[in-house]
Amino acid sequence: MSTDVLAQERSPRRRHHHSRPELGALLAAVAVFVFFAVAAESFLRPASIGTVLYTASTIGIMAVPVALLMIGGEFDLSAGVAVTTAALTSSMVSYQFTAITWVGSLVSLAVALGIGALNGWLLARTGLPSFIVTLGTFLMLTGANLGVTKVISGTVSTKSIADMQGFASCHWLFASQFTVGGLTLKATVWWWLGLMLLGSWVLLRTRFGNWIFAVGGDAAAARAVGVPVARTKIFLYLGVGFCAWVLGQHLLFSFDTVQSGEGVGNELIYIVAAVIGGCLITGGYGSVVGSALGALIFGMTSKGIVYAEWNPDWFKFFLGAMLLLAALLNHWVKRRAERGPGK
């Protein structure tokens, strides 16, 4: 059976099972928005909305490739620190070797893609669970970020690159902003929306999208009918690497310097956003749009608690509750879909 036949056979089922995995996240997003609109007087101010969108975008940029990876049946626990690695590489290469920020940024892109390719290759070559492979990468990058930065810079942070050639154009691409009617939108919002649209198109309108669903649903069956399982997963990890580079460049060109210890724990936030958005831990089911809604829920909650002047310690409690509820809802929806209508 060819991959084209596989795509034809999977398309009706994909439309049936996967057409609305983001529905729960949409309802949750509306509920959270209404709740904080009532509970916090300043929540609906343009400046506040801009802050919420910015927070959501810094999560959403990574939630998009993480969601695609989870639909493909894998995880990446190194995604959070990979963002910091990308920022550190760009900064230190620019400062130490060239004084041209674009050179550092391109070297950083190669490094970020290399990390993604390494994760995918090790997964395909060894057959180890992605949890183990990327946990190892996470620990290696965490140590390298701190150790290399101390050796080169003498401290735990990089030197300022604000006066270097190319900084202004890099800042415009990755960290610019504009304000309309009090609403400030930063570059990350446009990157987030663009990546969401691209990811949704790839997942729902291309053969590669069929492959993602196939390898996440049953890798052995997909391989048996000609789907390039290893190549598909490597490309998904490359997507994580690219988005880590984008977000890393934003962090660098927003603040001029980077702290080497940043990013630890963020990988869990990306995964939670994807799960809230409809992705199953077991793979083969999920939505890119849902991951964006999950990121938006993060943004509204983290800032809504501040605007309502509540104790921010409750934020983690809320996220844990949202994760459990989303996982239970997604599991229930998938089981209902598998049984078919009226059963």
GROMACS .gro file of C-alpha atoms in nm:
model
  343
    1MET     CA    1   0.000   0.000   0.000
    2SER     CA    2   0.148   0.339  -0.099
    3THR     CA    3   0.166   0.649   0.115
    4ASP     CA    4  -0.090   0.810  -0.117
    5VAL     CA    5  -0.335   0.530  -0.041
    6LEU     CA    6  -0.256   0.571   0.326
    7ALA     CA    7  -0.334   0.942   0.301
    8GLN     CA    8  -0.663   0.870   0.128
    9GLU     CA    9  -0.761   0.613   0.390
   10ARG     CA   10  -0.659   0.835   0.680
   11SER     CA   11  -0.818   1.157   0.554
   12PRO     CA   12  -1.183   1.072   0.646
   13ARG     CA   13  -1.076   0.942   0.984
   14ARG     CA   14  -0.853   1.244   1.037
   15ARG     CA   15  -1.140   1.478   0.958
   16HIS     CA   16  -1.365   1.285   1.195
   17HIS     CA   17  -1.124   1.243   1.483
   18HIS     CA   18  -0.904   1.548   1.447
   19SER     CA   19  -1.130   1.822   1.311
   20ARG     CA   20  -1.207   1.970   1.652
   21PRO     CA   21  -0.941   1.864   1.905
   22GLU     CA   22  -0.903   2.232   1.996
   23LEU     CA   23  -1.269   2.274   2.094
   24GLY     CA   24  -1.203   2.223   2.465
   25ALA     CA   25  -0.920   2.477   2.457
   26LEU     CA   26  -1.141   2.728   2.278
   27LEU     CA   27  -1.412   2.698   2.542
   28ALA     CA   28  -1.152   2.724   2.818
   29ALA     CA   29  -0.995   3.033   2.656
   30VAL     CA   30  -1.333   3.206   2.633
   31ALA     CA   31  -1.410   3.118   2.995
   32VAL     CA   32  -1.073   3.247   3.119
   33PHE     CA   33  -1.112   3.569   2.917
   34VAL     CA   34  -1.459   3.639   3.053
   35PHE     CA   35  -1.352   3.552   3.407
   36PHE     CA   36  -1.060   3.795   3.416
   37ALA     CA   37  -1.253   4.061   3.225
   38VAL     CA   38  -1.495   4.060   3.519
   39ALA     CA   39  -1.243   3.999   3.799
   40ALA     CA   40  -0.974   4.247   3.692
   41GLU     CA   41  -1.074   4.598   3.593
   42SER     CA   42  -0.752   4.663   3.401
   43PHE     CA   43  -0.759   4.335   3.207
   44LEU     CA   44  -0.938   4.482   2.902
   45ARG     CA   45  -0.715   4.785   2.867
   46PRO     CA   46  -0.520   4.791   2.536
   47ALA     CA   47  -0.187   4.793   2.718
   48SER     CA   48  -0.290   4.488   2.919
   49ILE     CA   49  -0.407   4.300   2.612
   50GLY     CA   50  -0.075   4.372   2.445
   51THR     CA   51   0.108   4.228   2.744
   52VAL     CA   52  -0.111   3.917   2.743
   53LEU     CA   53  -0.049   3.860   2.372
   54TYR     CA   54   0.325   3.904   2.417
   55THR     CA   55   0.336   3.651   2.700
   56ALA     CA   56   0.125   3.407   2.499
   57SER     CA   57   0.342   3.451   2.189
   58THR     CA   58   0.666   3.364   2.370
   59ILE     CA   59   0.504   3.036   2.470
   60GLY     CA   60   0.310   2.985   2.146
   61ILE     CA   61   0.616   3.008   1.920
   62MET     CA   62   0.748   2.691   2.083
   63ALA     CA   63   0.408   2.531   2.146
   64VAL     CA   64   0.353   2.502   1.768
   65PRO     CA   65   0.645   2.265   1.692
   66VAL     CA   66   0.604   2.088   2.026
   67ALA     CA   67   0.239   2.015   1.937
   68LEU     CA   68   0.342   1.878   1.596
   69LEU     CA   69   0.605   1.663   1.766
   70MET     CA   70   0.353   1.531   2.018
   71ILE     CA   71   0.105   1.449   1.741
   72GLY     CA   72   0.393   1.254   1.589
   73GLY     CA   73   0.422   1.061   1.915
   74GLU     CA   74   0.736   1.217   2.062
   75PHE     CA   75   0.856   1.470   2.324
   76ASP     CA   76   1.140   1.718   2.349
   77LEU     CA   77   1.250   1.794   2.704
   78SER     CA   78   1.539   2.003   2.574
   79ALA     CA   79   1.318   2.264   2.403
   80GLY     CA   80   1.337   2.516   2.687
   81VAL     CA   81   1.714   2.523   2.727
   82ALA     CA   82   1.762   2.500   2.349
   83VAL     CA   83   1.611   2.850   2.327
   84THR     CA   84   1.878   2.976   2.567
   85THR     CA   85   2.149   2.789   2.376
   86ALA     CA   86   2.042   2.962   2.055
   87ALA     CA   87   2.054   3.304   2.221
   88LEU     CA   88   2.390   3.240   2.389
   89THR     CA   89   2.548   3.111   2.069
   90SER     CA   90   2.435   3.412   1.870
   91SER     CA   91   2.559   3.654   2.133
   92MET     CA   92   2.898   3.497   2.201
   93VAL     CA   93   2.984   3.432   1.836
   94SER     CA   94   2.899   3.792   1.750
   95TYR     CA   95   3.092   3.938   2.044
   96GLN     CA   96   3.399   3.716   2.038
   97PHE     CA   97   3.462   3.664   1.666
   98THR     CA   98   3.291   3.898   1.422
   99ALA     CA   99   3.118   4.199   1.578
  100ILE     CA  100   2.844   4.140   1.318
  101THR     CA  101   2.522   4.015   1.474
  102TRP     CA  102   2.391   3.848   1.159
  103VAL     CA  103   2.689   3.614   1.152
  104GLY     CA  104   2.625   3.510   1.509
  105SER     CA  105   2.257   3.467   1.435
  106LEU     CA  106   2.322   3.239   1.137
  107VAL     CA  107   2.571   3.030   1.333
  108SER     CA  108   2.308   3.006   1.605
  109LEU     CA  109   2.055   2.880   1.349
  110ALA     CA  110   2.296   2.605   1.243
  111VAL     CA  111   2.350   2.506   1.607
  112ALA     CA  112   1.976   2.502   1.684
  113LEU     CA  113   1.901   2.288   1.379
  114GLY     CA  114   2.192   2.065   1.470
  115ILE     CA  115   2.047   2.004   1.816
  116GLY     CA  116   1.712   1.915   1.661
  117ALA     CA  117   1.876   1.686   1.406
  118LEU     CA  118   2.080   1.516   1.679
  119ASN     CA  119   1.768   1.446   1.885
  120GLY     CA  120   1.586   1.304   1.583
  121TRP     CA  121   1.883   1.098   1.464
  122LEU     CA  122   1.949   0.950   1.809
  123LEU     CA  123   1.582   0.862   1.842
  124ALA     CA  124   1.572   0.691   1.504
  125ARG     CA  125   1.911   0.523   1.542
  126THR     CA  126   1.879   0.386   1.894
  127GLY     CA  127   1.507   0.328   1.931
  128LEU     CA  128   1.523   0.478   2.280
  129PRO     CA  129   1.219   0.668   2.409
  130SER     CA  130   1.228   1.037   2.324
  131PHE     CA  131   1.191   1.108   2.696
  132ILE     CA  132   1.536   0.955   2.761
  133VAL     CA  133   1.705   1.099   2.452
  134THR     CA  134   1.589   1.455   2.506
  135LEU     CA  135   1.639   1.438   2.883
  136GLY     CA  136   2.003   1.364   2.809
  137THR     CA  137   2.016   1.655   2.566
  138PHE     CA  138   1.848   1.878   2.823
  139LEU     CA  139   2.112   1.800   3.086
  140MET     CA  140   2.398   1.844   2.838
  141LEU     CA  141   2.270   2.180   2.715
  142THR     CA  142   2.200   2.302   3.068
  143GLY     CA  143   2.558   2.231   3.169
  144ALA     CA  144   2.707   2.363   2.844
  145ASN     CA  145   2.509   2.686   2.861
  146LEU     CA  146   2.648   2.764   3.204
  147GLY     CA  147   2.999   2.622   3.160
  148VAL     CA  148   3.079   2.772   2.819
  149THR     CA  149   2.938   3.111   2.915
  150LYS     CA  150   3.155   3.123   3.227
  151VAL     CA  151   3.467   3.024   3.032
  152ILE     CA  152   3.413   3.280   2.756
  153SER     CA  153   3.251   3.570   2.942
  154GLY     CA  154   3.381   3.510   3.292
  155THR     CA  155   3.027   3.543   3.430
  156VAL     CA  156   2.692   3.367   3.395
  157SER     CA  157   2.567   3.619   3.137
  158THR     CA  158   2.688   3.739   2.798
  159LYS     CA  159   2.827   4.080   2.710
  160SER     CA  160   2.608   4.349   2.553
  161ILE     CA  161   2.602   4.348   2.172
  162ALA     CA  162   2.380   4.655   2.132
  163ASP     CA  163   2.651   4.860   1.957
  164MET     CA  164   2.747   4.596   1.701
  165GLN     CA  165   2.691   4.606   1.327
  166GLY     CA  166   2.358   4.451   1.228
  167PHE     CA  167   2.199   4.482   1.571
  168ALA     CA  168   1.932   4.729   1.453
  169SER     CA  169   1.814   4.508   1.167
  170CYS     CA  170   1.816   4.196   1.385
  171HIS     CA  171   1.623   4.384   1.650
  172TRP     CA  172   1.366   4.488   1.391
  173LEU     CA  173   1.315   4.129   1.272
  174PHE     CA  174   1.302   3.958   1.610
  175ALA     CA  175   1.217   4.219   1.873
  176SER     CA  176   1.050   4.521   1.716
  177GLN     CA  177   0.710   4.652   1.820
  178PHE     CA  178   0.448   4.902   1.714
  179THR     CA  179   0.160   5.065   1.899
  180VAL     CA  180  -0.188   5.139   1.767
  181GLY     CA  181  -0.446   5.300   1.994
  182GLY     CA  182  -0.258   5.202   2.307
  183LEU     CA  183  -0.221   4.839   2.194
  184THR     CA  184   0.145   4.742   2.162
  185LEU     CA  185   0.220   4.437   1.949
  186LYS     CA  186   0.568   4.289   1.949
  187ALA     CA  187   0.736   4.095   1.673
  188THR     CA  188   0.684   3.767   1.855
  189VAL     CA  189   0.308   3.798   1.802
  190TRP     CA  190   0.357   3.800   1.424
  191TRP     CA  191   0.605   3.516   1.438
  192TRP     CA  192   0.357   3.320   1.651
  193LEU     CA  193   0.066   3.376   1.413
  194GLY     CA  194   0.278   3.296   1.109
  195LEU     CA  195   0.411   2.974   1.258
  196MET     CA  196   0.062   2.873   1.369
  197LEU     CA  197  -0.078   2.920   1.017
  198LEU     CA  198   0.216   2.739   0.860
  199GLY     CA  199   0.196   2.452   1.107
  200SER     CA  200  -0.179   2.413   1.058
  201TRP     CA  201  -0.139   2.409   0.681
  202VAL     CA  202   0.135   2.147   0.697
  203LEU     CA  203  -0.065   1.929   0.937
  204LEU     CA  204  -0.401   1.944   0.761
  205ARG     CA  205  -0.322   2.010   0.394
  206THR     CA  206  -0.004   1.822   0.308
  207ARG     CA  207   0.116   1.464   0.274
  208PHE     CA  208   0.368   1.532   0.549
  209GLY     CA  209   0.076   1.613   0.779
  210ASN     CA  210  -0.069   1.269   0.705
  211TRP     CA  211   0.267   1.119   0.790
  212ILE     CA  212   0.271   1.301   1.125
  213PHE     CA  213  -0.067   1.159   1.221
  214ALA     CA  214   0.034   0.815   1.093
  215VAL     CA  215   0.362   0.783   1.284
  216GLY     CA  216   0.200   0.919   1.599
  217GLY     CA  217  -0.093   0.682   1.574
  218ASP     CA  218   0.101   0.364   1.493
  219ALA     CA  219   0.461   0.395   1.379
  220ALA     CA  220   0.494   0.025   1.292
  221ALA     CA  221   0.184   0.028   1.071
  222ALA     CA  222   0.295   0.353   0.909
  223ARG     CA  223   0.637   0.208   0.832
  224ALA     CA  224   0.476  -0.102   0.686
  225VAL     CA  225   0.290   0.102   0.424
  226GLY     CA  226   0.589   0.312   0.324
  227VAL     CA  227   0.579   0.616   0.549
  228PRO     CA  228   0.936   0.739   0.619
  229VAL     CA  229   0.899   0.728   0.997
  230ALA     CA  230   1.257   0.822   1.088
  231ARG     CA  231   1.272   1.109   0.839
  232THR     CA  232   0.935   1.243   0.956
  233LYS     CA  233   1.046   1.253   1.318
  234ILE     CA  234   1.381   1.413   1.232
  235PHE     CA  235   1.199   1.690   1.045
  236LEU     CA  236   0.971   1.744   1.345
  237TYR     CA  237   1.274   1.787   1.569
  238LEU     CA  238   1.424   2.026   1.315
  239GLY     CA  239   1.103   2.230   1.348
  240VAL     CA  240   1.157   2.251   1.723
  241GLY     CA  241   1.515   2.363   1.662
  242PHE     CA  242   1.410   2.636   1.420
  243CYS     CA  243   1.149   2.779   1.655
  244ALA     CA  244   1.396   2.764   1.944
  245TRP     CA  245   1.627   2.976   1.730
  246VAL     CA  246   1.352   3.230   1.657
  247LEU     CA  247   1.262   3.269   2.024
  248GLY     CA  248   1.628   3.273   2.127
  249GLN     CA  249   1.700   3.559   1.888
  250HIS     CA  250   1.403   3.749   2.029
  251LEU     CA  251   1.538   3.715   2.381
  252LEU     CA  252   1.883   3.828   2.278
  253PHE     CA  253   1.782   4.128   2.067
  254SER     CA  254   1.523   4.238   2.321
  255PHE     CA  255   1.762   4.257   2.616
  256ASP     CA  256   2.112   4.274   2.456
  257THR     CA  257   2.243   4.009   2.698
  258VAL     CA  258   2.141   3.656   2.797
  259GLN     CA  259   2.151   3.478   3.132
  260SER     CA  260   2.291   3.127   3.086
  261GLY     CA  261   2.053   2.968   3.337
  262GLU     CA  262   1.733   3.072   3.161
  263GLY     CA  263   1.494   2.830   2.995
  264VAL     CA  264   1.499   2.547   3.250
  265GLY     CA  265   1.142   2.431   3.306
  266ASN     CA  266   0.996   2.608   3.003
  267GLU     CA  267   0.979   2.279   2.812
  268LEU     CA  268   0.703   2.169   3.050
  269ILE     CA  269   0.507   2.488   2.978
  270TYR     CA  270   0.525   2.418   2.603
  271ILE     CA  271   0.404   2.062   2.657
  272VAL     CA  272   0.121   2.173   2.884
  273ALA     CA  273   0.010   2.432   2.627
  274ALA     CA  274  -0.003   2.159   2.362
  275VAL     CA  275  -0.196   1.922   2.590
  276ILE     CA  276  -0.445   2.193   2.687
  277GLY     CA  277  -0.482   2.257   2.313
  278GLY     CA  278  -0.592   1.900   2.245
  279CYS     CA  279  -0.275   1.696   2.195
  280LEU     CA  280  -0.267   1.350   2.347
  281ILE     CA  281   0.039   1.224   2.533
  282THR     CA  282   0.011   0.903   2.333
  283GLY     CA  283   0.038   1.080   1.996
  284GLY     CA  284  -0.168   1.067   1.677
  285TYR     CA  285  -0.415   1.333   1.789
  286GLY     CA  286  -0.399   1.708   1.832
  287SER     CA  287  -0.411   2.053   1.679
  288VAL     CA  288  -0.169   2.336   1.609
  289VAL     CA  289  -0.447   2.592   1.659
  290GLY     CA  290  -0.524   2.423   1.990
  291SER     CA  291  -0.164   2.473   2.103
  292ALA     CA  292  -0.200   2.845   2.025
  293LEU     CA  293  -0.514   2.856   2.237
  294GLY     CA  294  -0.327   2.677   2.515
  295ALA     CA  295  -0.054   2.942   2.498
  296LEU     CA  296  -0.318   3.215   2.504
  297ILE     CA  297  -0.470   3.062   2.819
  298PHE     CA  298  -0.123   3.076   2.977
  299GLY     CA  299  -0.087   3.440   2.882
  300MET     CA  300  -0.430   3.542   3.009
  301THR     CA  301  -0.391   3.353   3.335
  302SER     CA  302  -0.039   3.466   3.423
  303LYS     CA  303  -0.118   3.832   3.359
  304GLY     CA  304  -0.481   3.817   3.471
  305ILE     CA  305  -0.375   3.707   3.818
  306VAL     CA  306  -0.144   4.009   3.837
  307TYR     CA  307  -0.411   4.251   3.714
  308ALA     CA  308  -0.659   4.109   3.964
  309GLU     CA  309  -0.396   4.165   4.237
  310TRP     CA  310  -0.406   3.804   4.354
  311ASN     CA  311  -0.125   3.598   4.500
  312PRO     CA  312   0.077   3.479   4.196
  313ASP     CA  313   0.164   3.158   4.381
  314TRP     CA  314  -0.174   3.024   4.266
  315PHE     CA  315  -0.066   3.040   3.903
  316LYS     CA  316   0.110   2.701   3.913
  317PHE     CA  317  -0.189   2.547   4.088
  318PHE     CA  318  -0.414   2.669   3.807
  319LEU     CA  319  -0.182   2.532   3.540
  320GLY     CA  320  -0.172   2.192   3.705
  321ALA     CA  321  -0.551   2.181   3.727
  322MET     CA  322  -0.583   2.289   3.363
  323LEU     CA  323  -0.341   2.016   3.254
  324LEU     CA  324  -0.533   1.742   3.435
  325LEU     CA  325  -0.870   1.862   3.310
  326ALA     CA  326  -0.742   1.895   2.953
  327ALA     CA  327  -0.587   1.548   2.958
  328LEU     CA  328  -0.910   1.393   3.089
  329LEU     CA  329  -1.120   1.582   2.835
  330ASN     CA  330  -0.896   1.487   2.544
  331HIS     CA  331  -0.899   1.122   2.648
  332TRP     CA  332  -1.277   1.124   2.674
  333VAL     CA  333  -1.321   1.292   2.334
  334LYS     CA  334  -1.087   1.046   2.164
  335ARG     CA  335  -1.266   0.745   2.313
  336ARG     CA  336  -1.604   0.884   2.202
  337ALA     CA  337  -1.470   0.940   1.852
  338GLU     CA  338  -1.328   0.587   1.833
  339ARG     CA  339  -1.662   0.435   1.937
  340GLY     CA  340  -1.841   0.636   1.671
  341PRO     CA  341  -2.163   0.840   1.686
  342GLY     CA  342  -2.446   0.714   1.902
  343LYS     CA  343  -2.229   0.470   2.098
   0.00000   0.00000   0.00000
